[in-house]
Structure formats: structure tokens, C-alpha cells
mmCIF file of C-alpha atoms and ligand atoms in Angstrom:
data_model
loop_
_atom_site.group_PDB
_atom_site.id
_atom_site.type_symbol
_atom_site.label_atom_id
_atom_site.label_comp_id
_atom_site.label_asym_id
_atom_site.label_seq_id
_atom_site.Cartn_x
_atom_site.Cartn_y
_atom_site.Cartn_z
ATOM 1 C CA MET A 1 233.263 42.905 -129.647
ATOM 2 C CA ASN A 2 234.298 39.682 -131.431
ATOM 3 C CA LEU A 3 236.232 36.616 -130.316
ATOM 4 C CA LEU A 4 238.584 34.287 -132.184
ATOM 5 C CA VAL A 5 238.975 30.655 -131.115
ATOM 6 C CA ASP A 6 242.398 30.003 -132.573
ATOM 7 C CA ASP A 7 244.899 27.167 -133.035
ATOM 8 C CA ILE A 8 242.262 24.402 -133.244
ATOM 9 C CA GLY A 9 243.914 21.089 -134.166
ATOM 10 C CA GLU A 10 240.683 19.400 -135.290
ATOM 11 C CA LEU A 11 237.445 21.319 -135.788
ATOM 12 C CA VAL A 12 234.265 19.204 -136.080
ATOM 13 C CA THR A 13 231.727 21.326 -137.996
ATOM 14 C CA ASN A 14 229.011 18.822 -139.075
ATOM 15 C CA ASP A 15 228.699 21.111 -142.082
ATOM 16 C CA PRO A 16 227.536 18.988 -145.050
ATOM 17 C CA ALA A 17 229.372 21.392 -147.355
ATOM 18 C CA ARG A 18 232.653 20.034 -145.951
ATOM 19 C CA ASP A 19 234.284 16.600 -146.243
ATOM 20 C CA GLY A 20 233.118 13.527 -144.322
ATOM 21 C CA LEU A 21 230.169 12.956 -142.006
ATOM 22 C CA ILE A 22 231.379 15.401 -139.367
ATOM 23 C CA GLY A 23 233.050 17.950 -141.687
ATOM 24 C CA VAL A 24 236.471 18.135 -140.053
ATOM 25 C CA VAL A 25 238.719 21.165 -140.659
ATOM 26 C CA ARG A 26 242.332 20.838 -139.471
ATOM 27 C CA ASP A 27 244.467 23.697 -138.102
ATOM 28 C CA ALA A 28 241.366 25.827 -137.909
ATOM 29 C CA ALA A 29 240.030 28.974 -136.281
ATOM 30 C CA VAL A 30 236.476 30.190 -135.590
ATOM 31 C CA LEU A 31 235.400 33.823 -135.358
ATOM 32 C CA VAL A 32 232.431 34.535 -133.091
ATOM 33 C CA GLU A 33 230.394 37.753 -133.190
ATOM 34 C CA ASP A 34 227.120 38.663 -131.450
ATOM 35 C CA GLY A 35 226.590 35.080 -130.266
ATOM 36 C CA ARG A 36 226.878 33.592 -133.757
ATOM 37 C CA ILE A 37 229.639 32.075 -135.886
ATOM 38 C CA ALA A 38 230.948 34.804 -138.190
ATOM 39 C CA TRP A 39 233.768 32.945 -139.965
ATOM 40 C CA ILE A 40 235.460 29.500 -140.069
ATOM 41 C CA GLY A 41 238.725 28.737 -141.839
ATOM 42 C CA ARG A 42 242.388 27.900 -141.571
ATOM 43 C CA ALA A 43 244.097 29.438 -138.543
ATOM 44 C CA ALA A 44 246.744 30.889 -140.871
ATOM 45 C CA ASP A 45 244.022 32.961 -142.594
ATOM 46 C CA ALA A 46 242.210 34.091 -139.432
ATOM 47 C CA PRO A 47 241.123 37.736 -139.215
ATOM 48 C CA ALA A 48 242.143 39.974 -136.306
ATOM 49 C CA ALA A 49 239.750 39.952 -133.333
ATOM 50 C CA ASP A 50 239.135 41.859 -130.082
ATOM 51 C CA ARG A 51 239.692 38.721 -127.993
ATOM 52 C CA ARG A 52 241.412 35.409 -128.602
ATOM 53 C CA ILE A 53 241.106 31.948 -127.014
ATOM 54 C CA ASP A 54 244.037 29.632 -127.810
ATOM 55 C CA ALA A 55 242.802 26.038 -128.215
ATOM 56 C CA ASP A 56 246.434 24.935 -128.201
ATOM 57 C CA GLY A 57 245.996 22.289 -130.913
ATOM 58 C CA ALA A 58 242.986 20.633 -129.245
ATOM 59 C CA ALA A 59 239.745 19.408 -130.820
ATOM 60 C CA VAL A 60 236.689 21.694 -130.957
ATOM 61 C CA LEU A 61 233.111 20.469 -131.517
ATOM 62 C CA PRO A 62 229.605 21.926 -131.629
ATOM 63 C CA GLY A 63 228.076 21.888 -128.117
ATOM 64 C CA PHE A 64 226.122 18.701 -127.428
ATOM 65 C CA VAL A 65 222.364 18.758 -128.040
ATOM 66 C CA ASP A 66 220.679 16.580 -125.415
ATOM 67 C CA SER A 67 217.200 16.145 -126.889
ATOM 68 C CA HIS A 68 215.720 13.971 -124.109
ATOM 69 C CA ALA A 69 215.919 14.642 -120.363
ATOM 70 C CA HIS A 70 213.579 14.547 -117.372
ATOM 71 C CA LEU A 71 215.129 17.017 -114.917
ATOM 72 C CA VAL A 72 212.084 18.185 -112.929
ATOM 73 C CA PHE A 73 211.817 15.712 -110.065
ATOM 74 C CA ALA A 74 212.451 15.169 -106.383
ATOM 75 C CA GLY A 75 213.548 12.112 -104.427
ATOM 76 C CA ASP A 76 216.129 9.405 -104.896
ATOM 77 C CA ARG A 77 215.852 5.934 -106.432
ATOM 78 C CA ALA A 78 219.403 4.701 -105.903
ATOM 79 C CA ALA A 79 218.095 1.634 -104.029
ATOM 80 C CA GLU A 80 215.993 0.694 -107.072
ATOM 81 C CA PHE A 81 219.150 0.927 -109.217
ATOM 82 C CA ALA A 82 221.093 -1.247 -106.764
ATOM 83 C CA ALA A 83 218.320 -3.860 -106.813
ATOM 84 C CA ARG A 84 218.471 -3.967 -110.614
ATOM 85 C CA MET A 85 222.208 -4.543 -110.520
ATOM 86 C CA THR A 86 221.522 -7.703 -108.523
ATOM 87 C CA GLY A 87 218.782 -9.021 -110.785
ATOM 88 C CA GLU A 88 215.523 -6.992 -110.440
ATOM 89 C CA ARG A 89 213.830 -6.032 -113.711
ATOM 90 C CA TYR A 90 212.987 -2.441 -114.686
ATOM 91 C CA THR A 91 209.264 -1.972 -115.330
ATOM 92 C CA GLY A 92 208.722 1.780 -115.015
ATOM 93 C CA GLY A 93 206.809 1.130 -111.792
ATOM 94 C CA GLY A 94 209.152 3.444 -109.877
ATOM 95 C CA ILE A 95 207.820 6.464 -111.789
ATOM 96 C CA ARG A 96 204.984 6.749 -109.250
ATOM 97 C CA THR A 97 207.532 6.932 -106.399
ATOM 98 C CA THR A 98 209.070 9.987 -108.067
ATOM 99 C CA VAL A 99 205.611 11.473 -108.689
ATOM 100 C CA SER A 100 204.853 11.392 -104.940
ATOM 101 C CA ALA A 101 208.195 12.999 -104.050
ATOM 102 C CA THR A 102 207.834 15.629 -106.786
ATOM 103 C CA ARG A 103 204.332 16.650 -105.728
ATOM 104 C CA ALA A 104 205.545 17.027 -102.141
ATOM 105 C CA ALA A 105 208.516 19.234 -103.095
ATOM 106 C CA SER A 106 208.477 23.040 -103.016
ATOM 107 C CA ASP A 107 209.036 25.109 -106.166
ATOM 108 C CA ASP A 108 212.476 26.062 -104.878
ATOM 109 C CA GLU A 109 213.501 22.453 -104.308
ATOM 110 C CA LEU A 110 212.516 21.528 -107.871
ATOM 111 C CA ARG A 111 214.178 24.666 -109.207
ATOM 112 C CA GLY A 112 217.366 23.770 -107.314
ATOM 113 C CA THR A 113 217.492 20.314 -108.922
ATOM 114 C CA VAL A 114 216.775 21.599 -112.435
ATOM 115 C CA HIS A 115 219.451 24.305 -112.217
ATOM 116 C CA ARG A 116 221.993 21.911 -110.644
ATOM 117 C CA LEU A 117 221.504 19.291 -113.371
ATOM 118 C CA ARG A 118 221.520 21.921 -116.128
ATOM 119 C CA ARG A 119 224.916 23.122 -114.860
ATOM 120 C CA GLU A 120 226.158 19.552 -114.511
ATOM 121 C CA ALA A 121 225.227 18.951 -118.183
ATOM 122 C CA LEU A 122 226.887 22.222 -119.272
ATOM 123 C CA ARG A 123 230.122 21.198 -117.572
ATOM 124 C CA GLN A 124 230.012 18.094 -119.772
ATOM 125 C CA GLY A 125 229.536 20.084 -122.952
ATOM 126 C CA THR A 126 225.748 20.230 -123.340
ATOM 127 C CA THR A 127 224.667 23.619 -124.686
ATOM 128 C CA THR A 128 221.094 22.733 -125.731
ATOM 129 C CA ILE A 129 218.827 20.575 -123.579
ATOM 130 C CA GLU A 130 215.239 19.388 -123.813
ATOM 131 C CA ILE A 131 213.391 18.965 -120.512
ATOM 132 C CA LYS A 132 210.131 17.075 -119.962
ATOM 133 C CA SER A 133 207.476 17.284 -117.312
ATOM 134 C CA GLY A 134 205.951 13.938 -116.331
ATOM 135 C CA TYR A 135 206.471 13.611 -112.583
ATOM 136 C CA GLY A 136 203.609 15.946 -111.625
ATOM 137 C CA LEU A 137 200.667 14.226 -113.341
ATOM 138 C CA SER A 138 198.041 16.694 -112.117
ATOM 139 C CA VAL A 139 197.041 19.950 -113.815
ATOM 140 C CA ARG A 140 198.817 22.080 -111.223
ATOM 141 C CA HIS A 141 201.955 19.966 -110.907
ATOM 142 C CA GLU A 142 202.497 19.473 -114.641
ATOM 143 C CA ALA A 143 202.152 23.221 -115.273
ATOM 144 C CA ARG A 144 204.551 23.922 -112.413
ATOM 145 C CA SER A 145 207.142 21.452 -113.757
ATOM 146 C CA LEU A 146 207.043 23.061 -117.196
ATOM 147 C CA ARG A 147 207.205 26.587 -115.797
ATOM 148 C CA ILE A 148 210.361 25.670 -113.870
ATOM 149 C CA ALA A 149 211.889 23.828 -116.859
ATOM 150 C CA ARG A 150 211.301 26.978 -118.963
ATOM 151 C CA GLU A 151 213.671 28.868 -116.677
ATOM 152 C CA VAL A 152 216.600 26.972 -118.213
ATOM 153 C CA THR A 153 215.480 25.974 -121.736
ATOM 154 C CA ASP A 154 212.991 26.750 -124.512
ATOM 155 C CA GLU A 155 212.887 23.054 -125.439
ATOM 156 C CA THR A 156 210.196 21.992 -122.970
ATOM 157 C CA THR A 157 207.973 18.946 -123.403
ATOM 158 C CA PHE A 158 204.565 18.203 -121.872
ATOM 159 C CA LEU A 159 204.653 14.555 -120.700
ATOM 160 C CA GLY A 160 201.428 14.431 -118.672
ATOM 161 C CA ALA A 161 201.025 10.966 -120.238
ATOM 162 C CA HIS A 162 204.058 9.437 -118.527
ATOM 163 C CA VAL A 163 202.027 6.917 -116.524
ATOM 164 C CA VAL A 164 198.468 6.876 -115.162
ATOM 165 C CA PRO A 165 198.809 8.251 -111.605
ATOM 166 C CA ALA A 166 197.632 6.097 -108.684
ATOM 167 C CA GLU A 167 194.433 8.097 -108.107
ATOM 168 C CA TYR A 168 193.267 7.276 -111.670
ATOM 169 C CA ALA A 169 194.491 3.657 -111.657
ATOM 170 C CA ASP A 170 191.030 2.182 -112.245
ATOM 171 C CA ARG A 171 189.865 4.884 -114.709
ATOM 172 C CA PRO A 172 192.607 5.445 -117.295
ATOM 173 C CA ASP A 173 190.127 6.875 -119.838
ATOM 174 C CA ASP A 174 189.285 9.666 -117.392
ATOM 175 C CA TYR A 175 192.984 10.404 -116.960
ATOM 176 C CA VAL A 176 193.475 10.624 -120.740
ATOM 177 C CA GLY A 177 190.512 13.044 -120.817
ATOM 178 C CA LEU A 178 192.233 15.182 -118.185
ATOM 179 C CA VAL A 179 195.528 15.151 -120.114
ATOM 180 C CA CYS A 180 193.793 16.103 -123.378
ATOM 181 C CA GLY A 181 191.754 18.903 -121.781
ATOM 182 C CA PRO A 182 192.607 20.925 -118.679
ATOM 183 C CA MET A 183 196.159 19.608 -118.296
ATOM 184 C CA LEU A 184 197.119 20.385 -121.883
ATOM 185 C CA ARG A 185 195.601 23.883 -121.582
ATOM 186 C CA ALA A 186 197.610 24.553 -118.415
ATOM 187 C CA ALA A 187 200.800 23.222 -120.045
ATOM 188 C CA LEU A 188 200.507 25.152 -123.318
ATOM 189 C CA PRO A 189 202.028 28.469 -122.206
ATOM 190 C CA TYR A 190 205.240 26.682 -121.179
ATOM 191 C CA ALA A 191 205.568 23.793 -123.666
ATOM 192 C CA ARG A 192 206.932 23.435 -127.206
ATOM 193 C CA TRP A 193 206.449 19.662 -127.481
ATOM 194 C CA VAL A 194 204.033 16.913 -126.422
ATOM 195 C CA ASP A 195 205.228 13.378 -125.602
ATOM 196 C CA VAL A 196 203.595 10.097 -124.488
ATOM 197 C CA PHE A 197 205.144 6.990 -122.905
ATOM 198 C CA CYS A 198 203.611 4.485 -125.351
ATOM 199 C CA GLU A 199 204.292 1.154 -123.677
ATOM 200 C CA ARG A 200 202.509 -1.788 -122.088
ATOM 201 C CA GLY A 201 201.736 -0.601 -118.536
ATOM 202 C CA ALA A 202 201.681 3.060 -119.603
ATOM 203 C CA PHE A 203 199.593 4.228 -122.623
ATOM 204 C CA ASP A 204 198.268 2.083 -125.491
ATOM 205 C CA ALA A 205 198.023 3.065 -129.174
ATOM 206 C CA ASP A 206 194.535 4.620 -128.948
ATOM 207 C CA HIS A 207 195.360 6.721 -125.909
ATOM 208 C CA THR A 208 198.706 7.748 -127.384
ATOM 209 C CA ARG A 209 197.140 8.794 -130.682
ATOM 210 C CA ALA A 210 194.403 10.764 -128.914
ATOM 211 C CA ILE A 211 196.853 12.713 -126.738
ATOM 212 C CA LEU A 212 199.384 13.424 -129.463
ATOM 213 C CA THR A 213 196.703 14.477 -131.952
ATOM 214 C CA VAL A 214 195.110 16.956 -129.588
ATOM 215 C CA GLY A 215 198.542 18.291 -128.562
ATOM 216 C CA GLN A 216 199.512 18.716 -132.186
ATOM 217 C CA ALA A 217 196.244 20.507 -132.972
ATOM 218 C CA ALA A 218 197.049 22.904 -130.121
ATOM 219 C CA GLY A 219 200.355 23.762 -131.803
ATOM 220 C CA LEU A 220 202.833 21.461 -130.051
ATOM 221 C CA GLY A 221 205.451 19.391 -131.870
ATOM 222 C CA VAL A 222 205.255 15.624 -131.342
ATOM 223 C CA ARG A 223 207.764 13.197 -129.783
ATOM 224 C CA VAL A 224 207.114 9.691 -128.455
ATOM 225 C CA HIS A 225 208.665 7.326 -125.893
ATOM 226 C CA ALA A 226 208.485 4.300 -128.173
ATOM 227 C CA ASN A 227 209.433 0.602 -128.075
ATOM 228 C CA GLN A 228 211.580 0.866 -124.947
ATOM 229 C CA LEU A 229 210.621 -2.199 -122.914
ATOM 230 C CA GLY A 230 209.199 -4.359 -125.689
ATOM 231 C CA PRO A 231 207.806 -4.280 -129.218
ATOM 232 C CA GLY A 232 204.767 -2.031 -129.658
ATOM 233 C CA PRO A 233 202.962 0.560 -131.761
ATOM 234 C CA GLY A 234 204.971 3.627 -130.653
ATOM 235 C CA VAL A 235 207.357 3.934 -133.587
ATOM 236 C CA GLN A 236 204.630 3.472 -136.223
ATOM 237 C CA LEU A 237 202.484 6.061 -134.484
ATOM 238 C CA ALA A 238 205.390 8.494 -134.293
ATOM 239 C CA VAL A 239 205.942 8.174 -138.037
ATOM 240 C CA GLU A 240 202.210 8.356 -138.815
ATOM 241 C CA LEU A 241 201.886 11.624 -136.877
ATOM 242 C CA GLY A 242 205.082 13.157 -138.292
ATOM 243 C CA ALA A 243 206.807 13.197 -134.901
ATOM 244 C CA ALA A 244 210.178 14.926 -134.724
ATOM 245 C CA SER A 245 211.517 11.954 -132.791
ATOM 246 C CA ALA A 246 210.768 8.408 -131.641
ATOM 247 C CA ASP A 247 212.804 7.886 -128.482
ATOM 248 C CA HIS A 248 214.369 4.677 -127.115
ATOM 249 C CA CYS A 249 213.713 2.432 -130.202
ATOM 250 C CA THR A 250 215.158 -0.578 -128.376
ATOM 251 C CA HIS A 251 212.737 -3.253 -129.658
ATOM 252 C CA LEU A 252 212.111 -2.705 -133.367
ATOM 253 C CA SER A 253 210.570 -4.877 -136.083
ATOM 254 C CA ASP A 254 211.760 -4.665 -139.687
ATOM 255 C CA ALA A 255 208.586 -2.688 -140.451
ATOM 256 C CA ASP A 256 209.463 -0.175 -137.704
ATOM 257 C CA VAL A 257 212.949 0.338 -139.149
ATOM 258 C CA GLU A 258 211.505 0.713 -142.651
ATOM 259 C CA ALA A 259 208.918 3.227 -141.462
ATOM 260 C CA LEU A 260 211.604 5.329 -139.744
ATOM 261 C CA ALA A 261 213.866 5.152 -142.793
ATOM 262 C CA GLY A 262 211.195 6.599 -145.057
ATOM 263 C CA SER A 263 210.259 9.403 -142.664
ATOM 264 C CA GLU A 264 211.356 12.707 -141.143
ATOM 265 C CA THR A 265 211.233 11.105 -137.684
ATOM 266 C CA VAL A 266 214.591 10.775 -135.925
ATOM 267 C CA ALA A 267 215.341 7.642 -133.870
ATOM 268 C CA THR A 268 216.721 8.972 -130.587
ATOM 269 C CA LEU A 269 218.716 6.300 -128.771
ATOM 270 C CA LEU A 270 219.222 6.540 -125.005
ATOM 271 C CA PRO A 271 221.965 4.092 -124.022
ATOM 272 C CA GLY A 272 222.113 5.420 -120.459
ATOM 273 C CA ALA A 273 218.737 3.726 -119.923
ATOM 274 C CA GLU A 274 219.952 0.318 -121.107
ATOM 275 C CA PHE A 275 223.116 0.721 -119.035
ATOM 276 C CA SER A 276 221.162 1.570 -115.909
ATOM 277 C CA THR A 277 218.396 -1.014 -116.375
ATOM 278 C CA ARG A 278 220.836 -3.733 -117.460
ATOM 279 C CA SER A 279 218.943 -4.213 -120.729
ATOM 280 C CA PRO A 280 220.072 -5.016 -124.274
ATOM 281 C CA TYR A 281 221.189 -1.896 -126.166
ATOM 282 C CA PRO A 282 219.314 -0.672 -129.268
ATOM 283 C CA ASP A 283 220.887 -1.694 -132.559
ATOM 284 C CA ALA A 284 222.155 1.612 -133.916
ATOM 285 C CA ARG A 285 224.005 -0.111 -136.783
ATOM 286 C CA ARG A 286 220.783 -1.616 -138.115
ATOM 287 C CA LEU A 287 219.103 1.808 -138.079
ATOM 288 C CA LEU A 288 222.038 3.625 -139.690
ATOM 289 C CA ASP A 289 222.434 0.976 -142.389
ATOM 290 C CA ALA A 290 218.738 1.353 -143.218
ATOM 291 C CA GLY A 291 219.195 5.116 -143.648
ATOM 292 C CA VAL A 292 217.464 6.224 -140.426
ATOM 293 C CA THR A 293 218.602 9.514 -138.834
ATOM 294 C CA VAL A 294 219.903 8.661 -135.359
ATOM 295 C CA ALA A 295 220.310 10.956 -132.348
ATOM 296 C CA LEU A 296 221.869 10.193 -128.972
ATOM 297 C CA ALA A 297 220.548 11.679 -125.729
ATOM 298 C CA THR A 298 220.916 11.037 -122.004
ATOM 299 C CA ASP A 299 217.299 10.422 -120.853
ATOM 300 C CA CYS A 300 218.578 11.912 -117.577
ATOM 301 C CA ASN A 301 216.006 10.920 -114.913
ATOM 302 C CA PRO A 302 216.126 9.470 -111.412
ATOM 303 C CA GLY A 303 214.812 6.026 -112.413
ATOM 304 C CA SER A 304 216.117 4.547 -115.617
ATOM 305 C CA SER A 305 219.155 6.727 -116.453
ATOM 306 C CA TYR A 306 220.612 9.104 -113.896
ATOM 307 C CA THR A 307 223.371 10.512 -116.081
ATOM 308 C CA SER A 308 223.622 13.983 -117.612
ATOM 309 C CA SER A 309 226.736 13.039 -119.583
ATOM 310 C CA MET A 310 226.621 13.089 -123.384
ATOM 311 C CA PRO A 311 230.281 11.911 -123.572
ATOM 312 C CA PHE A 312 229.254 8.815 -121.574
ATOM 313 C CA CYS A 313 226.427 8.145 -124.065
ATOM 314 C CA ILE A 314 228.863 8.546 -126.973
ATOM 315 C CA ALA A 315 231.225 6.027 -125.381
ATOM 316 C CA LEU A 316 228.385 3.515 -124.864
ATOM 317 C CA ALA A 317 227.129 3.990 -128.435
ATOM 318 C CA VAL A 318 230.581 3.263 -129.827
ATOM 319 C CA ARG A 319 231.410 0.352 -127.528
ATOM 320 C CA GLU A 320 227.982 -1.306 -127.394
ATOM 321 C CA MET A 321 225.824 -0.178 -130.304
ATOM 322 C CA GLY A 322 227.981 -0.447 -133.411
ATOM 323 C CA MET A 323 228.408 3.278 -134.042
ATOM 324 C CA SER A 324 231.717 4.723 -135.243
ATOM 325 C CA PRO A 325 233.070 7.586 -133.106
ATOM 326 C CA ALA A 326 232.180 10.038 -135.906
ATOM 327 C CA GLU A 327 228.610 8.691 -136.132
ATOM 328 C CA ALA A 328 228.192 8.942 -132.360
ATOM 329 C CA VAL A 329 229.533 12.510 -132.232
ATOM 330 C CA TRP A 330 227.231 13.498 -135.119
ATOM 331 C CA ALA A 331 224.252 11.872 -133.364
ATOM 332 C CA ALA A 332 225.009 13.728 -130.108
ATOM 333 C CA THR A 333 225.199 17.111 -131.866
ATOM 334 C CA ALA A 334 223.588 17.383 -135.325
ATOM 335 C CA GLY A 335 221.321 14.373 -134.613
ATOM 336 C CA GLY A 336 219.980 15.976 -131.443
ATOM 337 C CA ALA A 337 219.366 19.195 -133.378
ATOM 338 C CA ARG A 338 217.343 17.260 -135.992
ATOM 339 C CA ALA A 339 215.360 15.596 -133.213
ATOM 340 C CA LEU A 340 214.443 19.091 -132.000
ATOM 341 C CA ARG A 341 213.946 20.388 -135.553
ATOM 342 C CA ARG A 342 216.631 23.002 -135.010
ATOM 343 C CA THR A 343 218.993 24.229 -137.722
ATOM 344 C CA ASP A 344 220.896 26.782 -135.625
ATOM 345 C CA VAL A 345 222.605 24.326 -133.245
ATOM 346 C CA GLY A 346 224.587 21.078 -133.619
ATOM 347 C CA VAL A 347 226.535 22.572 -136.523
ATOM 348 C CA LEU A 348 229.361 25.098 -136.844
ATOM 349 C CA ARG A 349 229.010 27.295 -139.912
ATOM 350 C CA PRO A 350 228.590 31.030 -140.414
ATOM 351 C CA GLY A 351 225.249 32.143 -138.982
ATOM 352 C CA ALA A 352 224.896 29.206 -136.580
ATOM 353 C CA ARG A 353 224.758 29.757 -132.847
ATOM 354 C CA ALA A 354 228.248 29.996 -131.328
ATOM 355 C CA ASP A 355 227.875 26.958 -129.056
ATOM 356 C CA LEU A 356 231.328 25.329 -128.952
ATOM 357 C CA VAL A 357 233.128 22.776 -126.843
ATOM 358 C CA ILE A 358 236.924 22.771 -126.553
ATOM 359 C CA LEU A 359 238.208 19.331 -125.583
ATOM 360 C CA ASP A 360 241.213 18.531 -123.475
ATOM 361 C CA ALA A 361 242.134 16.084 -126.268
ATOM 362 C CA PRO A 362 243.481 16.216 -129.821
ATOM 363 C CA SER A 363 240.486 14.608 -131.563
ATOM 364 C CA HIS A 364 236.821 13.625 -131.217
ATOM 365 C CA LEU A 365 237.954 9.962 -130.997
ATOM 366 C CA HIS A 366 238.994 10.585 -127.403
ATOM 367 C CA LEU A 367 235.357 10.982 -126.308
ATOM 368 C CA ALA A 368 234.926 7.211 -126.698
ATOM 369 C CA TYR A 369 238.594 6.246 -126.290
ATOM 370 C CA ARG A 370 238.838 7.868 -122.813
ATOM 371 C CA PRO A 371 235.476 7.026 -121.182
ATOM 372 C CA GLY A 372 234.726 8.581 -117.821
ATOM 373 C CA VAL A 373 237.480 11.193 -118.171
ATOM 374 C CA PRO A 374 236.456 14.875 -117.906
ATOM 375 C CA LEU A 375 237.600 16.022 -121.356
ATOM 376 C CA ILE A 376 235.588 19.232 -121.612
ATOM 377 C CA SER A 377 238.007 22.079 -121.021
ATOM 378 C CA GLU A 378 235.966 25.097 -122.215
ATOM 379 C CA VAL A 379 232.400 25.726 -123.342
ATOM 380 C CA LEU A 380 231.120 28.729 -125.290
ATOM 381 C CA HIS A 381 227.354 29.224 -125.196
ATOM 382 C CA ASN A 382 225.874 31.907 -127.463
ATOM 383 C CA GLY A 383 229.485 33.003 -127.966
ATOM 384 C CA VAL A 384 230.071 33.536 -124.248
ATOM 385 C CA PRO A 385 232.765 31.494 -122.428
ATOM 386 C CA GLN A 386 231.059 29.668 -119.564
ATOM 387 C CA CYS A 387 232.402 29.311 -116.057
ATOM 388 C CA LEU A 388 232.672 25.553 -115.519
ATOM 389 C CA THR A 389 233.722 25.434 -111.865
HETATM 390 O O1 NIG B 401 212.450 7.530 -120.515
HETATM 391 N N1 NIG B 401 210.292 5.359 -119.903
HETATM 392 C C1 NIG B 401 209.709 6.256 -119.359
HETATM 393 N N2 NIG B 401 210.266 7.281 -118.745
HETATM 394 C C2 NIG B 401 211.620 7.349 -118.341
HETATM 395 C C3 NIG B 401 211.880 6.630 -117.068
HETATM 396 C C4 NIG B 401 211.245 7.281 -115.936
HETATM 397 C C5 NIG B 401 211.517 6.673 -114.578
HETATM 398 O O2 NIG B 401 211.805 5.460 -114.407
HETATM 399 O O3 NIG B 401 211.390 7.477 -113.651
HETATM 400 C C6 NIG B 401 212.524 6.890 -119.479
HETATM 401 O O4 NIG B 401 213.300 5.950 -119.351
HETATM 402 FE FE1 FE B 402 212.570 9.353 -121.151
#
């Protein structure tokens, strides 16, 4: 059984073998077979197929790859957001509020939130999502968070080092010992990545290096929350350890930019966090001009960025961060795939996963041009049309 997506006005492939950054093919069609792309070409040359979806001249893109989200939590921090909008600063202090609520929640409550947000993201075109733990912060609760995250994605990240929980406040070294030992062992069956919030008030360079090194030795890939609230050692550490991604990258020195440019580490920018904490946006133009690979992701979490919308992040990146619409679309698809070291998603070419978004718009430009408008009309995931209602 195969499926032809036909009459595509503008097909964004991200295939480097085609013209331009995002490899646009006009008047295109895509043949899908067994969950993969089987053929891409001009609609006029399309082969016969068992089933046909008529895109009616609209734009089609690879599904968004959201490489940074914290979906396993309970509780609500809307009041904290409201306080920030009238002048309070964001410090990350609210993380402990979410930790208390998360520990108190049942498995089914957490599962309900994760599945609800995963569906919310899918309705907005996200076909691959990374999900972190980090609101459990005990051996049992971190393992539980990752086990539940695994129900909806293979891209799971152990973030036991999000903050030092209240019960370890006066003995952070002991907490790092717990993270590096029993907590990591309990997380391993459910995690692909290890991450640390490397920031003043969270974990310093020595603690970060210790946790990431032991996680890496246990077989996990490395990612880092780096340079979000101020300058710091996170980006340099990420590069030193060969991290797949340094996330946030809001406060960077010239040396940080240079280190990223000469590395395999992607700079993942999370403009939802700056929007929601009323902070200056990261300078995407500076990174791109230096040759750094940039990804965009939502950082969806109840504190600093409660959005699951990749189109919203694209609009912010274009309006506020100096990215062209094509650069932002690439960063939200192929960039996210690089940040997860994936070659099968974020690109449309024969053999790639058939994760496609059909827009209710004639071109990718509309994602930034029409902010806040639900432009996702159909989503195919593994070649299967998804029910979006
Ligand atoms: O990526 N910065 C650390 N962690 C999250 C925020 C978590 C929270 O405030 O609950 C982030 O922005
Ligand atoms: Fe985050």
C-alpha cells in the first residue's frame, strides 16, 4: 500500500542535493511507502499510487523536530509568569515548585500531561520530540519520569541535574554523587541522552563535567543547558565533551561562538524562554554568520516557556533574532535533527522517514508572516495521516 501526496505548490526538502538552503521543489509530489519516502519529483511525473492526498497547491515541509522539551511535570506556574510580565525576574527558582507538584502526582496524572502535550505538539506539526526528566530529582521519580516519557518518544534525556533539590540544599556534592551513581543507573534503561543545567544557582563547571562524563561513559549522548541566564562555562564544556547540542546560548562570548563554529555541537535556541521570561533574545545572526549550526526548539515547560508550538518559535526567530524565514524553517526541522544526531528526520528525500506537514498556506514564509494562526492542515507521521482533532 503506497500513498502519493500530490499537487504540492512548494515542497521544502532540506535536501542539500537540491537548490538553496531548504531545497525547494515547485509543483511537486511525494510518494510514501512503508513509512518512508520512496520518490520525490515533479507532480507531472508522479507514479500511480494506491492512495492520493491532494495538497491543492499548498506548501509541504518535513515535520518539525523539537529537540528540547520538558513535558513530564505537574502543577501550574501561571502566576509566576504573570508576575514576570509586571517586572519580576526569572531565576529558575520556580523549578522546585514544579518538583514538589511532580513528586506528588500519580503516574496517570503525569502520563495524561505528557500525552496531552505530545498531541498538542503534533497538531502544530511536530513529528519528532525530545523529552527530559528533571522535575523528579530523586532516584525513583527521575526513573518514573523517563519511563513515562519513553511512552511517546525514543528521544529521552536524563536531567537529574536540573537543580539541587531542597533536601540536598546544603550538600550539593552529595547530590552530584547521587546523580552520578544510583540515579544514573536507574535512568539508563529509559534514556538516550544526559543533560545538565550549567548555570549560576544550578550546577557549576566541575559538577557539570563530572555528571556529563559519567553519563557519556555509560553510553548516553551529551546535551547541555548552557549560558541561558548569564555568561558561563556551559558552551565550552559542551564543545569539549563533544555534546550534540548546547541549548539556550543566550549569553555568549566571542570565544564561545568560535568554539561552537569549529565543532559538531549545535546551538539550540529557545526563543519561547526569552519571550516568557521577558529576556533579551539570543543573537542567531551572529551564530549563523560565524558558521555555527543552529536549531530552534520550544523548551516547552511550565516555568520558562509553556509553548509547544514550533511555528511560534519560527515566528519569534524571524522577527526578533535576525533569522530569515528559510533559516528558521531549516533550524526547526533539519537543525533539530542535527541536534539529535538523526539523519532520518528533518529532511525529505528517498529513504527518509515520511514525516510531512501540509500547510494551509502557499509557502513556508507564512509560518512567520501569519504568527499565531493555525496553519497546519495535515500531518503524516511514519507515512500515516494523523487525526488532528
Ligand atoms: O530550560 N533552565 C532550566 N530549565 C528550564 C526551565 C525550567 C523551569 O523554570 O521550570 C529551561 O528553561
Ligand atoms: Fe530547558
